[in-house]
Amino acid sequence: MKPKVIQVIPSFRTGGAEALVKNYLLAFDNENCNHEALVVGERCNYPFEQVLLEAGVKITFLSELYKKNNLPGKLGHIVNALRWRSAVRNYFKKAKPDVVHCHLNVAQMIVPAVREFKTAKLFYTVHSDPDKYWGGGKNLKEVKAVQKILSHNNIMFFALHSESVLKIKKYFGENVKVEVLHNAVDTAAFSPTAEKRAAYRKELNVADDTMVVGHVGRFFEPKNHEFIIDVFSALNKKCNKSHLVLVGDGELRKKMEEKVKSLSLEDCVSFLGNRLDISNLLSAFDVFLFPSLWEGLPLTLIEAQAAELPCYVSDTVTRAIDRSNLMTYLPLDIGAEKWAENILSYEKKTIEYNGLLEYDIHTVIEYLMHVYGIVE
C-alpha cells in the first residue's frame, strides 16, 4: 500500500506558503505515494483551490466534516468546538497518514487528533520569522499546541533559512530537530521570453519603451505598499514613461487605491488582483520592487530572480534569498527618493546565479521524498 502524505494548511488563498503547498501537491510523484491536503478553514473557492481540484488533487475541508449549530453564546461555541475536535480525530483516524506536514498556524486545529497520528512522521514548516510568529506572547495557543504534540510525537521543524534555526529552538528546546528546507518554484517556468513580454505588455496597455515596475504580494502591513507607491511616485516624476503593477489582494488594497488617486497616478498604476499566471506576467516587468518591513523567505523573490529581473529589496529581508547579482538591498530609512534614484541608475549586466536551483521544485521534492521516508 502506498504511503499517505497529508499537507495541512489554513486555506489556499494566494500567499507564499499557500503557493508553496500548491507546488508540492502538483509536483509530487503520486506513483510512490498518495498526497492530499487538509484545509482547516472553510472552502472559499480561492484560485489555488480550483487549480488543485482541476488537477485531481484531493482536498478535505475540515469545516465540511461537521455541522455547526446555531445556539447562542458560550453554549454554541462549546458545542461547535466539541464537534470540530471530534471531526479532526475522525478524519485522522480514517485517513491513517504516514506523513503529516503542517504549514502556518495549524497545530492548534489538529492537536485533538494527536493520538490518532502517533505513528506518522510529523513535519512543521515555519514560514516566517519565528519571532514574528510567536514573539512577545503572540499565537500562544499555537505554541502550546506544538508543545503538546511534541509531548506525544517527534516533529521535524523546517526553517526557511539558517537564521531561523536557533530561533525555532528558542521556542521549543535545543533538542528539537530543525532542518533548512528551501521554498520551491518551477524555476524554468519563469524564464522570460519576448512573446510573453509582448503579450502581457499589450494586456497592461504599456508601450515597449515604458519602464514597468512590479510587485507581487498580499496587501497587508509587512509588504509595505505605501512605500512602494511612494517610490514609484518619486520615480515617475523623473521618468514619466513608467508604470507600476501591483499583483495581489488583501485588506489594505482599497487604502492603496485611494493613495494612488490622491497622487493622481491612476493612469500609470495597475491593480491586477490575484493572478495564477505570475510566471508569464513577470516577463512584462523591468524591475521588481520589494521593500517589506519583514519576511520569512519570500518565494516571489526566487521567482523574480528566475525571471531575470533586477530586484530592489529592503535590508530587512534575509540575505539567504540572494541567489544572483540581480539583488540590490537598500535600507528603508534612506527614503523613497533614494530608492527611486537607485532604480533609475541600474545598468544592465550579465546575470550570474548562485544556487538558484536549490529552490527548484524538482530538487525540493526529491529531498522531501527522502525525508518523508517514501524513497531511500
Tab-separated table of C-alpha atoms in Angstrom, residues 43-240:
chain	number	residue	atom	x	y	z
A	43	ARG	CA	-13.873	26.333	1.375
A	44	CYS	CA	-13.536	29.807	-0.175
A	45	ASN	CA	-13.105	28.967	-3.880
A	46	TYR	CA	-9.716	30.637	-3.979
A	47	PRO	CA	-7.886	30.279	-7.328
A	48	PHE	CA	-5.362	27.815	-5.886
A	49	GLU	CA	-8.238	25.602	-4.717
A	50	GLN	CA	-9.566	25.479	-8.255
A	51	VAL	CA	-6.168	24.688	-9.763
A	52	LEU	CA	-5.639	21.786	-7.374
A	53	LEU	CA	-9.135	20.372	-7.718
A	54	GLU	CA	-8.944	20.558	-11.515
A	55	ALA	CA	-5.640	18.663	-11.322
A	56	GLY	CA	-7.362	15.894	-9.371
A	57	VAL	CA	-5.738	16.658	-6.015
A	58	LYS	CA	-7.832	15.577	-3.054
A	59	ILE	CA	-8.607	18.458	-0.672
A	60	THR	CA	-10.600	17.906	2.524
A	61	PHE	CA	-12.124	20.966	4.200
A	62	LEU	CA	-12.413	20.481	7.957
A	63	SER	CA	-15.421	22.822	8.130
A	64	GLU	CA	-17.373	20.388	5.950
A	65	LEU	CA	-16.756	17.403	8.231
A	66	TYR	CA	-19.104	18.598	10.961
A	67	LYS	CA	-22.334	20.560	11.186
A	68	LYS	CA	-22.222	23.849	13.044
A	69	ASN	CA	-25.037	24.637	15.452
A	70	ASN	CA	-26.855	27.943	15.798
A	71	LEU	CA	-27.013	28.000	19.575
A	72	PRO	CA	-26.288	31.459	21.027
A	73	GLY	CA	-23.400	32.484	23.255
A	74	LYS	CA	-20.941	30.273	25.069
A	75	LEU	CA	-23.049	27.126	24.735
A	76	GLY	CA	-22.996	27.365	20.941
A	77	HIS	CA	-19.256	27.981	20.977
A	78	ILE	CA	-18.614	24.971	23.222
A	79	VAL	CA	-20.774	22.649	21.120
A	80	ASN	CA	-19.058	23.742	17.891
A	81	ALA	CA	-15.629	23.284	19.498
A	82	LEU	CA	-16.538	19.754	20.559
A	83	ARG	CA	-17.807	18.969	17.064
A	84	TRP	CA	-14.686	20.136	15.266
A	85	ARG	CA	-12.478	18.300	17.755
A	86	SER	CA	-14.424	15.139	17.015
A	87	ALA	CA	-14.203	15.818	13.265
A	88	VAL	CA	-10.408	16.228	13.432
A	89	ARG	CA	-9.990	12.982	15.348
A	90	ASN	CA	-12.278	11.073	12.994
A	91	TYR	CA	-10.536	12.450	9.920
A	92	PHE	CA	-7.076	11.325	11.008
A	93	LYS	CA	-8.385	8.024	12.375
A	94	LYS	CA	-9.874	7.237	8.978
A	95	ALA	CA	-7.027	8.705	6.900
A	96	LYS	CA	-4.251	6.798	8.714
A	97	PRO	CA	-1.495	9.095	7.371
A	98	ASP	CA	2.136	8.089	7.186
A	99	VAL	CA	3.253	11.733	6.955
A	100	VAL	CA	1.586	14.893	8.310
A	101	HIS	CA	3.191	18.159	7.189
A	102	CYS	CA	1.860	21.321	8.880
A	103	HIS	CA	2.046	24.826	7.432
A	104	LEU	CA	1.326	28.134	9.163
A	105	ASN	CA	-0.563	28.115	12.471
A	106	VAL	CA	-2.484	24.818	12.178
A	107	ALA	CA	-1.173	22.855	15.169
A	108	GLN	CA	-3.895	24.269	17.411
A	109	MET	CA	-6.512	22.928	14.967
A	110	ILE	CA	-5.178	19.375	14.790
A	111	VAL	CA	-3.913	18.866	18.328
A	112	PRO	CA	-7.117	16.990	19.350
A	113	ALA	CA	-6.011	14.204	16.983
A	114	VAL	CA	-2.503	13.912	18.411
A	115	ARG	CA	-3.063	10.285	19.441
A	116	GLU	CA	-4.506	9.357	16.041
A	117	PHE	CA	-1.312	10.094	14.132
A	118	LYS	CA	1.159	8.925	16.747
A	119	THR	CA	2.751	6.522	14.226
A	120	ALA	CA	3.009	9.165	11.486
A	121	LYS	CA	6.071	11.256	10.736
A	122	LEU	CA	5.303	14.876	11.625
A	123	PHE	CA	6.751	17.980	9.985
A	124	TYR	CA	6.125	21.662	10.690
A	125	THR	CA	7.318	24.414	8.353
A	126	VAL	CA	7.827	27.820	9.964
A	127	HIS	CA	7.048	30.131	7.062
A	128	SER	CA	8.118	33.410	8.612
A	129	ASP	CA	10.467	34.844	11.208
A	130	PRO	CA	9.731	32.782	14.372
A	131	ASP	CA	9.805	35.945	16.490
A	132	LYS	CA	7.107	37.460	14.275
A	133	TYR	CA	5.092	34.261	14.708
A	134	TRP	CA	5.494	33.766	18.431
A	135	GLY	CA	7.497	36.612	19.985
A	136	GLY	CA	6.041	38.651	22.826
A	137	GLY	CA	3.382	36.074	23.592
A	138	LYS	CA	1.862	36.106	20.090
A	139	ASN	CA	-0.026	32.987	18.978
A	140	LEU	CA	0.375	31.451	22.406
A	141	LYS	CA	-2.269	28.843	21.555
A	142	GLU	CA	-0.152	27.677	18.627
A	143	VAL	CA	2.997	27.403	20.739
A	144	LYS	CA	1.153	25.371	23.384
A	145	ALA	CA	-0.389	23.141	20.706
A	146	VAL	CA	3.023	22.397	19.211
A	147	GLN	CA	4.401	21.670	22.681
A	148	LYS	CA	1.532	19.270	23.343
A	149	ILE	CA	2.139	17.460	20.056
A	150	LEU	CA	5.842	17.297	20.903
A	151	SER	CA	4.990	15.601	24.197
A	152	HIS	CA	3.334	12.760	22.272
A	153	ASN	CA	5.233	12.691	18.974
A	154	ASN	CA	8.514	13.670	17.398
A	155	ILE	CA	8.364	16.607	15.000
A	156	MET	CA	10.914	17.753	12.475
A	157	PHE	CA	10.764	21.518	12.016
A	158	PHE	CA	11.623	23.099	8.698
A	159	ALA	CA	13.140	26.594	8.713
A	160	LEU	CA	13.272	28.613	5.523
A	161	HIS	CA	16.882	29.606	6.133
A	162	SER	CA	19.664	29.105	8.664
A	163	GLU	CA	18.922	32.335	10.553
A	164	SER	CA	15.631	30.833	11.784
A	165	VAL	CA	17.030	27.577	13.131
A	166	LEU	CA	18.201	28.923	16.511
A	167	LYS	CA	15.018	30.970	16.888
A	168	ILE	CA	12.837	27.868	16.499
A	169	LYS	CA	14.933	26.068	19.116
A	170	LYS	CA	14.441	29.044	21.424
A	171	TYR	CA	10.706	28.336	21.492
A	172	PHE	CA	10.709	24.531	21.531
A	173	GLY	CA	14.020	23.496	23.049
A	174	GLU	CA	17.568	22.788	21.961
A	175	ASN	CA	16.840	19.130	21.302
A	176	VAL	CA	14.149	19.601	18.654
A	177	LYS	CA	15.199	18.667	15.146
A	178	VAL	CA	15.311	21.604	12.714
A	179	GLU	CA	16.366	21.403	9.078
A	180	VAL	CA	16.539	24.129	6.443
A	181	LEU	CA	14.077	23.496	3.608
A	182	HIS	CA	14.153	25.895	0.691
A	183	ASN	CA	10.943	27.273	-0.736
A	184	ALA	CA	10.259	25.704	-4.094
A	185	VAL	CA	9.266	27.055	-7.501
A	186	ASP	CA	9.390	25.719	-11.039
A	187	THR	CA	12.299	27.964	-11.989
A	188	ALA	CA	12.201	27.010	-15.677
A	189	ALA	CA	8.621	28.298	-15.988
A	190	PHE	CA	9.784	31.824	-15.068
A	191	SER	CA	12.359	32.193	-17.843
A	192	PRO	CA	11.337	35.343	-19.743
A	193	THR	CA	10.523	35.311	-23.456
A	194	ALA	CA	9.872	38.066	-25.989
A	195	GLU	CA	6.482	36.515	-26.763
A	196	LYS	CA	5.324	36.606	-23.136
A	197	ARG	CA	6.643	40.143	-22.727
A	198	ALA	CA	4.781	41.431	-25.793
A	199	ALA	CA	1.518	39.694	-24.892
A	200	TYR	CA	1.427	40.904	-21.298
A	201	ARG	CA	2.505	44.442	-22.084
A	202	LYS	CA	-0.356	44.557	-24.555
A	203	GLU	CA	-2.709	43.432	-21.776
A	204	LEU	CA	-1.318	46.160	-19.495
A	205	ASN	CA	-1.555	48.700	-22.319
A	206	VAL	CA	2.029	49.877	-21.851
A	207	ALA	CA	4.474	50.756	-24.625
A	208	ASP	CA	7.716	48.910	-25.311
A	209	ASP	CA	9.788	51.825	-24.016
A	210	THR	CA	7.844	52.186	-20.736
A	211	MET	CA	9.623	51.110	-17.546
A	212	VAL	CA	7.356	48.663	-15.745
A	213	VAL	CA	7.963	48.390	-12.004
A	214	GLY	CA	6.238	45.387	-10.452
A	215	HIS	CA	5.387	43.911	-7.072
A	216	VAL	CA	3.674	40.647	-6.135
A	217	GLY	CA	2.308	40.312	-2.625
A	218	ARG	CA	-0.734	40.397	-0.380
A	219	PHE	CA	-1.957	43.845	0.621
A	220	PHE	CA	-1.127	43.762	4.312
A	221	GLU	CA	1.246	45.692	6.551
A	222	PRO	CA	4.513	43.707	6.168
A	223	LYS	CA	4.572	44.197	2.376
A	224	ASN	CA	4.841	47.989	2.825
A	225	HIS	CA	2.675	49.026	-0.138
A	226	GLU	CA	2.593	52.659	0.971
A	227	PHE	CA	6.343	52.837	0.472
A	228	ILE	CA	6.086	51.046	-2.880
A	229	ILE	CA	3.710	53.739	-4.108
A	230	ASP	CA	5.923	56.497	-2.690
A	231	VAL	CA	8.946	55.069	-4.506
A	232	PHE	CA	7.030	54.837	-7.747
A	233	SER	CA	5.696	58.384	-7.354
A	234	ALA	CA	9.269	59.668	-6.981
A	235	LEU	CA	10.418	57.553	-9.925
A	236	ASN	CA	7.530	58.671	-12.140
A	237	LYS	CA	8.448	62.320	-11.619
A	238	LYS	CA	11.892	61.597	-13.056
A	239	CYS	CA	10.740	59.101	-15.695
A	240	ASN	CA	7.194	59.759	-16.859
